[in-house]
XYZ file of C-alpha atoms in Angstrom:
705
model
C 111.884 147.475 19.737
C 115.282 148.893 20.663
C 116.980 147.366 23.655
C 119.353 144.753 25.007
C 117.711 141.327 24.821
C 118.801 138.109 26.464
C 116.831 134.919 25.867
C 114.224 137.132 24.186
C 113.596 139.265 27.310
C 114.407 142.985 27.143
C 116.890 143.424 29.976
C 117.494 147.046 29.008
C 115.002 149.240 27.203
C 117.217 152.300 27.599
C 120.953 152.804 27.929
C 121.704 156.355 26.902
C 124.517 158.782 27.612
C 123.735 162.492 27.941
C 126.043 165.425 28.656
C 124.585 168.240 30.714
C 121.188 166.758 29.899
C 121.698 166.765 26.106
C 122.412 163.898 23.707
C 125.785 164.260 21.957
C 125.907 164.571 18.164
C 126.544 161.248 16.388
C 129.343 161.413 13.831
C 130.166 157.823 12.972
C 129.298 154.182 13.618
C 131.973 151.554 13.054
C 131.373 147.801 13.121
C 134.189 145.646 14.478
C 132.867 142.172 13.821
C 129.535 140.795 14.907
C 130.090 141.469 18.616
C 131.383 145.061 18.635
C 130.175 148.510 17.608
C 131.923 151.830 18.152
C 130.050 155.148 18.109
C 131.824 158.493 17.850
C 130.126 161.747 18.917
C 130.966 165.411 19.454
C 129.365 167.828 21.926
C 127.989 170.394 21.805
C 127.098 170.789 18.143
C 126.108 174.434 17.608
C 124.315 176.111 14.712
C 125.856 179.567 15.357
C 129.575 179.814 14.691
C 130.253 183.404 15.843
C 130.783 186.620 13.888
C 128.226 188.401 11.709
C 124.986 189.119 13.521
C 125.639 186.817 16.447
C 126.977 189.561 18.655
C 130.136 187.548 19.350
C 133.711 188.367 18.482
C 134.757 186.340 15.455
C 137.459 184.435 17.385
C 135.305 183.723 20.424
C 133.967 180.130 20.397
C 130.234 179.571 20.465
C 128.985 178.031 23.711
C 125.941 176.081 24.750
C 123.675 177.091 27.612
C 126.027 175.340 30.056
C 129.062 177.263 28.836
C 130.701 174.386 26.938
C 132.565 175.567 23.827
C 131.380 174.362 20.429
C 132.609 170.807 19.734
C 134.770 170.853 22.792
C 134.081 167.218 23.712
C 134.838 164.107 21.717
C 132.874 161.084 22.936
C 133.499 157.473 21.976
C 131.291 154.592 23.086
C 132.282 151.006 22.375
C 129.653 148.288 22.815
C 130.787 144.687 23.079
C 128.429 141.741 23.491
C 129.674 138.556 25.133
C 127.817 135.369 25.958
C 127.023 136.492 29.506
C 127.187 140.286 29.500
C 127.175 143.559 27.593
C 130.175 145.844 28.129
C 130.149 149.525 27.228
C 133.388 151.470 27.454
C 133.286 155.248 27.174
C 135.911 157.912 26.728
C 135.278 161.653 26.796
C 138.144 163.867 25.616
C 138.326 167.623 26.089
C 139.360 168.987 22.678
C 139.016 172.651 23.631
C 141.754 175.054 24.823
C 140.255 175.532 28.267
C 139.233 173.632 31.357
C 135.621 172.386 31.200
C 133.216 171.133 33.840
C 130.007 169.223 33.149
C 127.931 166.255 34.251
C 127.363 163.069 32.269
C 124.428 160.828 32.900
C 123.749 157.239 31.938
C 119.970 156.848 31.637
C 118.925 153.271 32.418
C 115.588 151.487 32.125
C 114.232 147.961 31.695
C 110.779 146.459 31.257
C 111.691 142.779 30.625
C 109.191 142.655 27.772
C 109.111 139.601 25.510
C 110.581 140.285 22.081
C 107.447 138.839 20.472
C 105.319 141.471 22.221
C 107.665 144.328 21.389
C 107.978 143.348 17.718
C 104.295 142.618 17.114
C 102.184 144.871 14.839
C 100.673 146.322 18.031
C 103.735 146.438 20.301
C 103.283 146.284 24.046
C 105.803 147.159 26.712
C 106.263 145.594 30.098
C 106.021 147.312 33.452
C 109.016 149.557 34.061
C 111.509 148.225 36.586
C 112.799 150.414 39.436
C 116.514 151.176 39.458
C 118.086 150.327 42.809
C 121.614 150.727 44.145
C 123.266 147.861 46.000
C 126.744 148.947 47.075
C 128.791 149.497 43.943
C 126.212 147.857 41.706
C 122.824 148.797 40.299
C 119.961 146.391 39.824
C 116.783 146.416 37.733
C 114.359 143.709 38.888
C 111.497 142.411 36.744
C 108.330 143.603 38.551
C 106.515 140.439 37.421
C 109.274 137.929 38.137
C 111.654 138.690 40.970
C 114.004 135.936 39.803
C 114.864 137.919 36.650
C 116.998 141.033 36.896
C 119.658 143.159 35.247
C 122.811 143.874 37.239
C 124.871 146.917 36.227
C 128.440 147.588 37.338
C 130.004 151.027 36.839
C 133.759 150.916 36.267
C 136.419 153.610 36.244
C 138.021 155.999 38.716
C 135.363 158.708 38.650
C 132.830 159.002 41.457
C 129.217 158.425 40.544
C 125.837 158.664 42.188
C 122.338 157.488 41.489
C 120.097 160.339 40.406
C 116.549 159.138 39.828
C 116.722 156.642 36.948
C 120.219 157.634 35.867
C 123.853 157.368 36.928
C 125.357 160.843 37.279
C 129.110 161.381 36.886
C 130.448 164.934 37.349
C 133.628 165.619 35.378
C 136.266 168.363 35.193
C 138.722 168.047 32.321
C 141.822 169.999 31.350
C 142.587 170.477 27.627
C 143.280 167.083 25.995
C 142.440 165.264 29.232
C 140.519 162.018 28.833
C 137.884 160.604 31.169
C 137.317 156.861 30.829
C 134.658 154.719 32.433
C 132.723 151.569 31.664
C 129.416 149.865 32.255
C 128.996 146.095 32.412
C 125.457 144.760 32.127
C 124.778 141.208 33.310
C 121.407 139.488 32.941
C 120.369 137.167 35.759
C 119.785 134.305 35.969
C 121.719 133.180 32.921
C 123.526 130.166 34.318
C 126.795 130.976 32.549
C 129.642 132.177 34.743
C 132.776 133.821 33.382
C 134.656 130.528 33.134
C 131.874 128.736 31.277
C 131.393 131.734 28.993
C 135.116 131.748 28.196
C 134.985 128.046 27.294
C 132.078 128.644 24.939
C 133.764 131.690 23.417
C 136.899 129.635 22.681
C 134.825 126.865 21.097
C 132.881 129.391 19.010
C 136.021 131.213 17.835
C 137.727 127.941 16.948
C 134.754 126.950 14.783
C 134.697 130.376 13.142
C 138.403 130.094 12.413
C 137.908 126.714 10.733
C 135.387 127.958 8.157
C 136.275 127.812 4.490
C 137.395 131.114 3.002
C 136.087 132.082 -0.420
C 138.044 134.486 -2.602
C 137.107 135.873 -6.005
C 140.270 137.458 -7.482
C 138.440 138.906 -10.485
C 135.653 140.636 -8.525
C 136.439 142.372 -5.243
C 132.820 143.409 -4.657
C 131.638 139.799 -4.932
C 134.304 138.792 -2.409
C 133.087 141.520 -0.062
C 129.512 140.219 -0.375
C 130.621 136.636 0.293
C 132.719 137.677 3.286
C 129.799 139.605 4.760
C 127.422 136.653 4.544
C 129.939 134.140 5.853
C 130.562 136.462 8.819
C 126.815 136.690 9.457
C 126.494 132.917 9.340
C 129.397 132.594 11.768
C 127.769 135.058 14.188
C 124.449 133.246 14.627
C 125.041 130.108 16.766
C 122.784 130.157 19.823
C 125.475 128.684 22.116
C 122.711 127.154 24.273
C 122.272 123.715 25.769
C 124.787 120.878 25.742
C 128.171 121.377 24.026
C 127.115 119.299 21.010
C 124.160 121.704 20.525
C 126.032 124.998 20.847
C 126.304 125.633 17.099
C 122.581 125.196 16.448
C 121.616 128.482 14.827
C 119.139 131.234 15.614
C 116.921 132.303 12.723
C 117.731 135.998 12.595
C 117.842 139.343 14.332
C 116.204 141.390 15.551
C 112.922 139.455 15.400
C 113.881 135.756 15.462
C 116.748 135.215 17.941
C 115.596 131.644 18.572
C 115.859 128.141 17.171
C 113.565 127.633 14.160
C 113.737 124.099 12.815
C 113.567 124.626 9.079
C 115.767 127.747 9.207
C 118.589 126.025 11.088
C 118.392 122.914 8.906
C 118.076 124.776 5.594
C 120.977 127.078 6.399
C 122.980 124.108 7.673
C 122.862 122.202 4.398
C 123.141 125.325 2.243
C 126.349 126.401 3.996
C 127.812 122.938 4.651
C 130.599 123.814 2.231
C 131.909 126.229 4.871
C 132.212 123.884 7.858
C 131.667 120.350 6.533
C 128.231 120.465 8.176
C 129.344 121.029 11.782
C 126.551 123.551 12.471
C 124.130 121.265 10.664
C 125.155 118.397 12.944
C 124.466 120.582 16.004
C 121.017 121.493 14.654
C 120.192 117.851 13.970
C 121.282 116.973 17.501
C 119.232 119.696 19.191
C 116.150 119.152 17.049
C 116.350 115.381 17.445
C 116.239 115.764 21.226
C 113.167 117.981 20.887
C 111.398 115.690 18.399
C 107.693 115.223 19.091
C 106.763 112.310 21.300
C 103.039 112.797 21.970
C 99.855 114.202 20.548
C 99.374 117.755 21.850
C 96.955 119.895 19.804
C 97.885 123.057 21.716
C 101.406 122.828 20.289
C 100.538 120.955 17.085
C 102.876 118.288 18.390
C 102.693 114.755 17.030
C 105.085 111.831 17.471
C 107.956 112.240 15.024
C 107.446 115.921 14.165
C 110.347 118.368 14.308
C 109.817 121.643 16.131
C 108.986 124.749 14.163
C 110.342 127.082 16.842
C 111.702 127.053 20.382
C 111.299 130.215 22.452
C 112.935 131.187 25.763
C 111.374 134.561 26.578
C 108.989 135.601 29.348
C 105.948 134.489 27.343
C 107.456 131.027 26.929
C 108.086 130.769 30.658
C 104.472 131.787 31.259
C 103.228 128.869 29.157
C 103.109 130.115 25.554
C 102.866 127.167 23.123
C 105.702 128.778 21.149
C 108.078 127.680 23.889
C 108.099 124.457 21.857
C 105.810 124.605 18.831
C 105.580 121.993 16.072
C 103.232 123.537 13.480
C 105.419 123.167 10.404
C 105.554 120.496 7.703
C 108.856 121.669 6.211
C 111.060 121.090 9.281
C 110.572 117.295 9.456
C 111.654 116.742 5.860
C 114.488 119.255 6.127
C 115.748 117.063 8.964
C 116.139 114.070 6.627
C 117.439 116.210 3.763
C 119.911 117.914 6.092
C 121.134 114.552 7.397
C 121.779 113.354 3.847
C 123.805 116.487 3.078
C 125.789 115.997 6.277
C 126.627 112.412 5.293
C 127.599 113.583 1.809
C 130.216 115.919 3.333
C 131.509 113.739 6.194
C 130.891 110.127 5.148
C 130.705 109.367 8.881
C 128.448 106.352 9.485
C 128.688 106.725 13.251
C 127.436 110.288 12.946
C 124.693 109.092 10.621
C 123.686 106.490 13.163
C 123.298 109.074 15.935
C 120.544 110.817 13.994
C 119.073 107.760 12.317
C 116.181 107.076 14.664
C 114.973 110.671 14.439
C 115.055 110.555 10.636
C 113.191 107.245 10.613
C 110.527 108.654 12.942
C 110.028 111.632 10.592
C 109.067 109.338 7.722
C 106.869 107.262 10.039
C 105.031 110.465 10.973
C 104.651 111.521 7.336
C 103.173 108.180 6.339
C 100.917 107.740 9.378
C 99.828 111.302 10.186
C 101.110 113.717 7.529
C 98.770 112.244 4.925
C 95.591 113.073 6.836
C 93.070 111.467 4.483
C 95.113 108.671 2.909
C 95.121 110.127 -0.618
C 98.895 109.821 -0.949
C 99.645 113.527 -0.333
C 100.608 115.552 2.716
C 97.973 117.942 4.077
C 98.373 120.297 7.037
C 95.685 121.552 9.389
C 96.610 123.752 12.333
C 95.045 122.639 15.602
C 96.672 125.133 17.978
C 94.624 128.272 18.630
C 97.617 130.548 18.094
C 99.355 128.618 15.316
C 99.808 129.768 11.703
C 97.164 128.865 9.134
C 99.749 127.550 6.695
C 102.532 125.144 7.584
C 104.429 124.822 4.309
C 107.275 126.928 2.946
C 104.978 129.959 2.982
C 103.453 130.292 6.427
C 101.680 133.661 6.239
C 97.905 133.580 6.465
C 97.238 134.863 2.923
C 100.033 132.987 1.158
C 98.014 130.255 -0.585
C 95.471 131.834 -2.920
C 93.350 130.560 -5.797
C 93.528 132.187 -9.238
C 90.633 134.489 -8.245
C 92.420 135.679 -5.098
C 90.371 133.666 -2.622
C 92.350 132.028 0.170
C 92.597 128.236 0.010
C 90.683 126.513 2.785
C 92.497 124.038 5.051
C 93.450 121.237 5.180
C 95.878 122.312 2.466
C 98.460 120.290 0.554
C 101.141 122.472 -1.053
C 103.275 121.291 -3.935
C 106.677 121.891 -2.345
C 105.784 119.667 0.621
C 105.241 116.775 -1.747
C 108.656 117.567 -3.228
C 110.284 117.581 0.207
C 108.649 114.240 1.006
C 109.885 112.793 -2.286
C 113.455 114.012 -1.733
C 113.482 112.825 1.880
C 112.420 109.314 0.848
C 115.026 109.193 -1.902
C 117.752 110.347 0.455
C 116.607 107.930 3.142
C 116.893 105.162 0.554
C 120.491 106.103 -0.229
C 121.442 106.363 3.445
C 119.712 103.054 4.238
C 121.709 101.377 1.488
C 124.916 102.849 2.926
C 124.052 101.375 6.327
C 123.359 97.971 4.817
C 119.559 98.078 5.200
C 118.984 97.135 1.554
C 115.336 96.121 1.969
C 114.449 99.436 3.616
C 116.367 101.260 0.909
C 114.333 99.634 -1.847
C 111.069 100.364 -0.013
C 111.932 104.058 0.381
C 113.022 104.339 -3.247
C 109.850 102.667 -4.469
C 107.651 104.889 -2.288
C 109.414 107.977 -3.631
C 108.904 106.900 -7.244
C 105.232 106.160 -6.645
C 104.779 109.622 -5.112
C 106.482 111.216 -8.124
C 104.220 109.326 -10.518
C 101.079 110.377 -8.622
C 102.230 113.946 -8.322
C 102.911 114.469 -12.025
C 99.603 112.824 -12.892
C 97.484 114.880 -10.484
C 99.264 118.210 -9.995
C 100.638 119.278 -13.344
C 98.875 122.422 -14.613
C 99.155 122.585 -18.414
C 97.738 126.094 -18.535
C 100.456 127.515 -16.300
C 103.270 125.095 -17.254
C 103.927 124.487 -13.557
C 102.779 122.135 -10.827
C 99.724 123.590 -9.124
C 100.522 125.633 -6.039
C 98.362 123.456 -3.785
C 95.259 121.347 -3.250
C 92.626 122.820 -0.960
C 90.231 121.080 1.442
C 87.925 120.157 -1.456
C 90.817 118.659 -3.443
C 90.662 121.512 -5.916
C 93.968 122.492 -7.454
C 95.154 125.991 -6.561
C 96.199 127.099 -10.036
C 98.351 130.106 -9.158
C 101.850 130.482 -10.646
C 104.131 130.645 -7.628
C 107.749 130.108 -6.617
C 106.838 126.918 -4.725
C 107.295 125.110 -8.033
C 110.986 126.011 -7.874
C 111.297 123.927 -4.707
C 109.722 121.026 -6.606
C 112.379 121.478 -9.272
C 115.174 121.406 -6.688
C 113.702 118.279 -5.073
C 113.493 116.435 -8.380
C 109.807 115.525 -8.185
C 108.926 117.119 -11.546
C 109.065 114.669 -14.468
C 111.798 115.153 -17.029
C 109.162 115.922 -19.671
C 107.986 118.903 -17.627
C 111.239 120.278 -16.205
C 112.055 122.448 -19.216
C 108.551 123.886 -19.333
C 108.606 124.670 -15.607
C 111.989 126.359 -15.910
C 110.829 128.534 -18.767
C 107.700 129.522 -16.855
C 109.650 130.525 -13.745
C 111.693 132.929 -15.876
C 108.732 134.516 -17.644
C 108.493 138.282 -17.073
C 105.702 137.947 -14.496
C 107.700 135.507 -12.368
C 111.329 136.672 -12.684
C 111.733 140.266 -11.512
C 115.302 140.657 -12.740
C 116.504 140.305 -9.160
C 114.942 136.937 -8.459
C 111.874 134.754 -8.846
C 108.765 136.210 -7.249
C 106.730 134.289 -4.711
C 103.616 134.926 -6.825
C 103.140 135.969 -10.435
C 102.872 139.731 -10.960
C 99.932 138.989 -13.281
C 97.968 137.358 -10.447
C 94.968 139.226 -9.045
C 96.405 138.862 -5.513
C 99.892 140.099 -6.437
C 101.377 142.542 -3.939
C 105.076 143.314 -4.419
C 105.545 144.310 -0.774
C 103.647 141.421 0.771
C 105.359 138.617 2.635
C 104.535 135.801 0.187
C 102.366 137.218 -2.622
C 104.945 138.716 -4.929
C 108.043 139.397 -2.836
C 111.461 137.904 -3.620
C 113.243 135.689 -1.072
C 117.016 135.184 -1.463
C 117.006 131.827 0.367
C 114.343 130.496 -1.951
C 116.135 131.734 -5.045
C 119.377 130.068 -3.960
C 117.503 126.784 -3.559
C 115.956 127.201 -7.014
C 119.385 127.911 -8.499
C 120.582 124.686 -6.889
C 117.773 122.846 -8.690
C 118.458 124.535 -12.010
C 122.077 123.378 -12.007
C 120.951 119.908 -10.967
C 119.040 119.615 -14.237
C 121.576 121.380 -16.434
C 119.932 124.807 -16.745
C 123.216 126.516 -16.012
C 122.505 129.862 -17.694
C 119.280 130.236 -15.708
C 121.048 129.399 -12.444
C 123.640 132.074 -13.242
C 120.860 134.606 -13.850
C 119.635 134.051 -10.312
C 123.165 134.232 -8.907
C 123.800 137.500 -10.708
C 120.501 138.934 -9.485
C 121.283 138.013 -5.878
C 124.826 139.422 -5.937
C 123.650 142.623 -7.579
C 120.831 142.858 -5.050
C 123.304 142.572 -2.160
C 125.431 145.295 -3.771
C 122.524 147.739 -3.478
C 122.986 147.856 0.283
C 125.873 149.693 1.936
C 126.705 146.696 4.119
C 126.442 144.260 1.166
C 123.872 142.241 3.131
C 120.798 140.593 1.620
C 117.638 141.434 3.581
C 115.262 138.684 4.679
C 113.041 139.471 1.710
C 112.639 142.303 -0.785
C 109.805 143.607 -2.902
C 108.794 142.145 -6.215
C 109.165 145.297 -8.312
C 110.969 144.527 -11.549
C 114.156 146.134 -12.760
C 112.225 147.754 -15.557
C 109.789 149.349 -13.100
C 112.240 151.014 -10.713
C 115.947 150.871 -9.891
C 115.427 148.888 -6.668
C 113.054 146.013 -5.886
C 111.462 147.834 -2.954
C 112.120 147.219 0.710
C 109.882 144.759 2.495
C 108.797 146.418 5.764
C 110.115 144.793 8.959
C 112.564 142.549 7.114
C 115.287 141.172 9.358
C 118.601 142.869 8.719
C 120.491 139.674 9.534
C 118.686 136.489 8.522
C 120.311 133.091 8.933
C 119.204 131.490 5.708
C 120.064 134.620 3.731
C 123.554 134.337 5.163
C 123.639 130.771 3.829
C 122.144 131.688 0.438
C 125.372 133.289 -0.812
C 127.575 130.290 0.105
C 125.038 128.039 -1.636
C 125.285 130.170 -4.776
C 129.073 129.713 -4.689
C 128.441 125.975 -4.259
C 126.103 126.136 -7.270
C 128.499 128.025 -9.532
C 131.372 125.722 -8.593
C 129.078 122.749 -9.257
C 130.073 120.899 -6.083
C 128.810 117.365 -5.506
C 130.408 115.954 -2.335
C 130.610 112.177 -2.018
C 132.537 111.821 1.223
C 132.001 108.046 1.636
C 134.193 107.624 -1.458
C 136.508 110.554 -0.565
C 135.302 112.039 -3.825
C 134.469 115.616 -4.798
C 132.655 115.918 -8.104
C 132.743 119.386 -9.623
C 131.202 121.026 -12.648
C 132.009 124.748 -12.538
C 129.949 127.166 -14.603
C 131.344 130.620 -13.998
C 129.836 133.790 -15.473
C 131.885 136.563 -17.040
C 131.327 138.768 -13.960
C 132.891 136.127 -11.677
C 135.818 134.616 -13.617
C 137.525 132.927 -10.651
C 136.546 131.341 -7.327
C 139.097 130.026 -4.839
C 137.805 128.074 -1.836
C 140.420 127.706 0.883
C 140.179 125.056 3.626
C 137.383 123.154 1.944
C 136.862 119.998 4.008
C 135.429 116.709 2.821
C 135.634 113.469 4.808
C 139.111 113.632 6.399
C 140.693 115.885 3.783
C 141.242 119.628 3.595
C 141.895 121.265 0.246
C 142.065 124.498 -1.686
C 139.846 124.352 -4.761
C 140.295 126.786 -7.614
C 137.675 127.262 -10.338
C 138.271 129.641 -13.226
C 136.833 130.727 -16.548
C 139.117 130.884 -19.565
C 139.065 133.475 -22.350
C 136.790 131.247 -24.425
C 134.149 131.082 -21.672
C 134.853 127.513 -20.564
C 135.125 126.798 -16.830
C 137.755 124.612 -15.182
C 138.648 123.336 -11.704
C 141.732 122.097 -9.920
C 142.899 121.265 -6.414
C 145.764 123.632 -5.657
C 146.820 121.948 -2.414
C 145.379 119.345 -0.081
C 145.930 117.373 3.107
C 144.457 113.904 3.265
C 142.775 111.872 0.554
C 140.471 113.655 -1.856
C 139.716 112.662 -5.460
C 138.513 115.430 -7.765
C 136.394 114.444 -10.767
C 134.773 116.731 -13.332
C 131.231 115.534 -14.032
C 127.864 117.244 -14.600
C 125.028 116.426 -12.186
C 123.407 113.011 -12.809
C 120.026 114.565 -13.706
C 121.422 117.106 -16.176
C 119.254 117.169 -19.276
C 121.896 118.924 -21.347
C 124.688 116.344 -21.110
C 124.709 112.881 -22.672
C 126.555 109.749 -21.568
C 129.311 110.296 -24.146
C 130.110 113.709 -22.635
C 130.204 112.195 -19.161
C 132.520 109.376 -20.228
C 134.770 111.798 -22.085
C 135.076 114.081 -19.041
C 135.832 111.158 -16.749
C 138.366 109.678 -19.148
C 140.097 113.034 -19.474
C 140.369 113.252 -15.713
C 141.811 109.752 -15.378
C 144.277 110.121 -18.262
C 145.656 113.503 -17.255
C 145.721 113.155 -13.475
């Protein structure tokens, strides 16, 4: 699926430099931020070096069939992606002791294929476009849509000509002489001129520059991992639409360069520590404007639903339902949950009010349409012909399986969706109270408590010490130990009497691989360590589970997950967590196994590492009170965390957390601008801390500060 894609259309399927008809030898690839790559080559690379049986004098350089001396040319290509073009600058340096003459060629091709077609299990390519010259420019026009094209400008002082499907540039270079030229590739129509692109670039860079910086003085590798994931997060805004939507995020590359509702919202709240929820606000804005308004089975749209994905490629323009598809039950509740996290960081009631109607409509939809049969639980049933079978956290077709391996029949109610619904109603209650709607607040709180009571009565599986994975169409419990229960833990829907049992079960050897919690028990008949959702390990999910573990005071378990995730990232040369990895345990092999086709850069994996820092620092933002509650629990492998430019409400601060020689963790504000009160307190739901400990911690803070 290689190529240059814009709005999910492949505007270049080939851009390749050859010298005398041969590809140069790649020596090195250097990354210069998310937008730039530099490749260094030599040419020609020979296998015979002269002397011995070669028939050459020992001091005579080997030559290729065109007479070029061995390694005579050094080639450097620098690719830079901007919002409205791709620029490639090239230099070719003659490193030999003699004058050389040769021809370079840029091979160019485009098929304007949709990224969904190219990345499918049975990839299909589009019709090849013809390369045409128009004055000093080249143009590739989509054979199926004349309004779409790729315009190529050749820069530099060297003469060039069109030779078939390539640009030919003859060169003659003296020793140490350098030839420089460039190619600028512009997709049309894009609707962004140079001035508008520059404005967006400035906005984007300003946001990137405002992000919190996390340093870990006692562990340089951990800091490298954090920096990598923060940089990935900062590279993924779509920069589409109105200015207040620009920071809404794409889900990942190469396969998901589009807005996915739950991905953008999940990553937004997980990484809100970095930007005080600015990207989250943009996602809420964009998704609110796309909120469902009618009943459309072809898109699984219903009034109040939040889109699952929004596509812009050729298929979308030809009428694919994925241009705006709503078949997801997680996105609506992540909208409400994300809004609550945003308010917790900003305390901005005006901002809350802008998104309020969309949040209210989500809960109206859940009550009126999400519970299809009126039994008090959410059930999904896909109506679109091309939609996914499952619409919960796990959306692959074979994700929800009974204990015997049979696939649960829809309509299906999964346990984590009930947890999301519970959390959304609780958070809506708190936000309603803040806005003065006390009656609505009490109604939401009561509805949430009733759901929790029903859920623990009907879903708890004593045999597996977990909530059941799901209920199928016949209202049979799907009794398969799965990671979905960890979402229930994070949402708080599991009764206190069961939380400890559920935690222990999630860390049993068949569930915890040593790297993270598996999506399905390794003892299950349907277990497949390299499947998408039947035994693999997802970093984003594990970060969420760690968040829940700290919420209930299971600090050591949360730190086990954090350690597994950081050590997993360290396995990769770029320190980047893949979208998902295999479920093989540490005792089985040294690595967890690579999931095939995993995205190299995945938005909510980029946010998973910041969330784990949030978890270890024990952050509880309460911006309406200009209050930051902390409860650091640092492991021995990460003895210090310093968060620079942490923003809450109107304040900016540097927060330092450290572990002393006795293993106790502490926190302090090193410097700040604006009003921010720091209080050391465990989470309210912690089962390991009593009221005396809470009062003592608070009193200590008041007396000594």
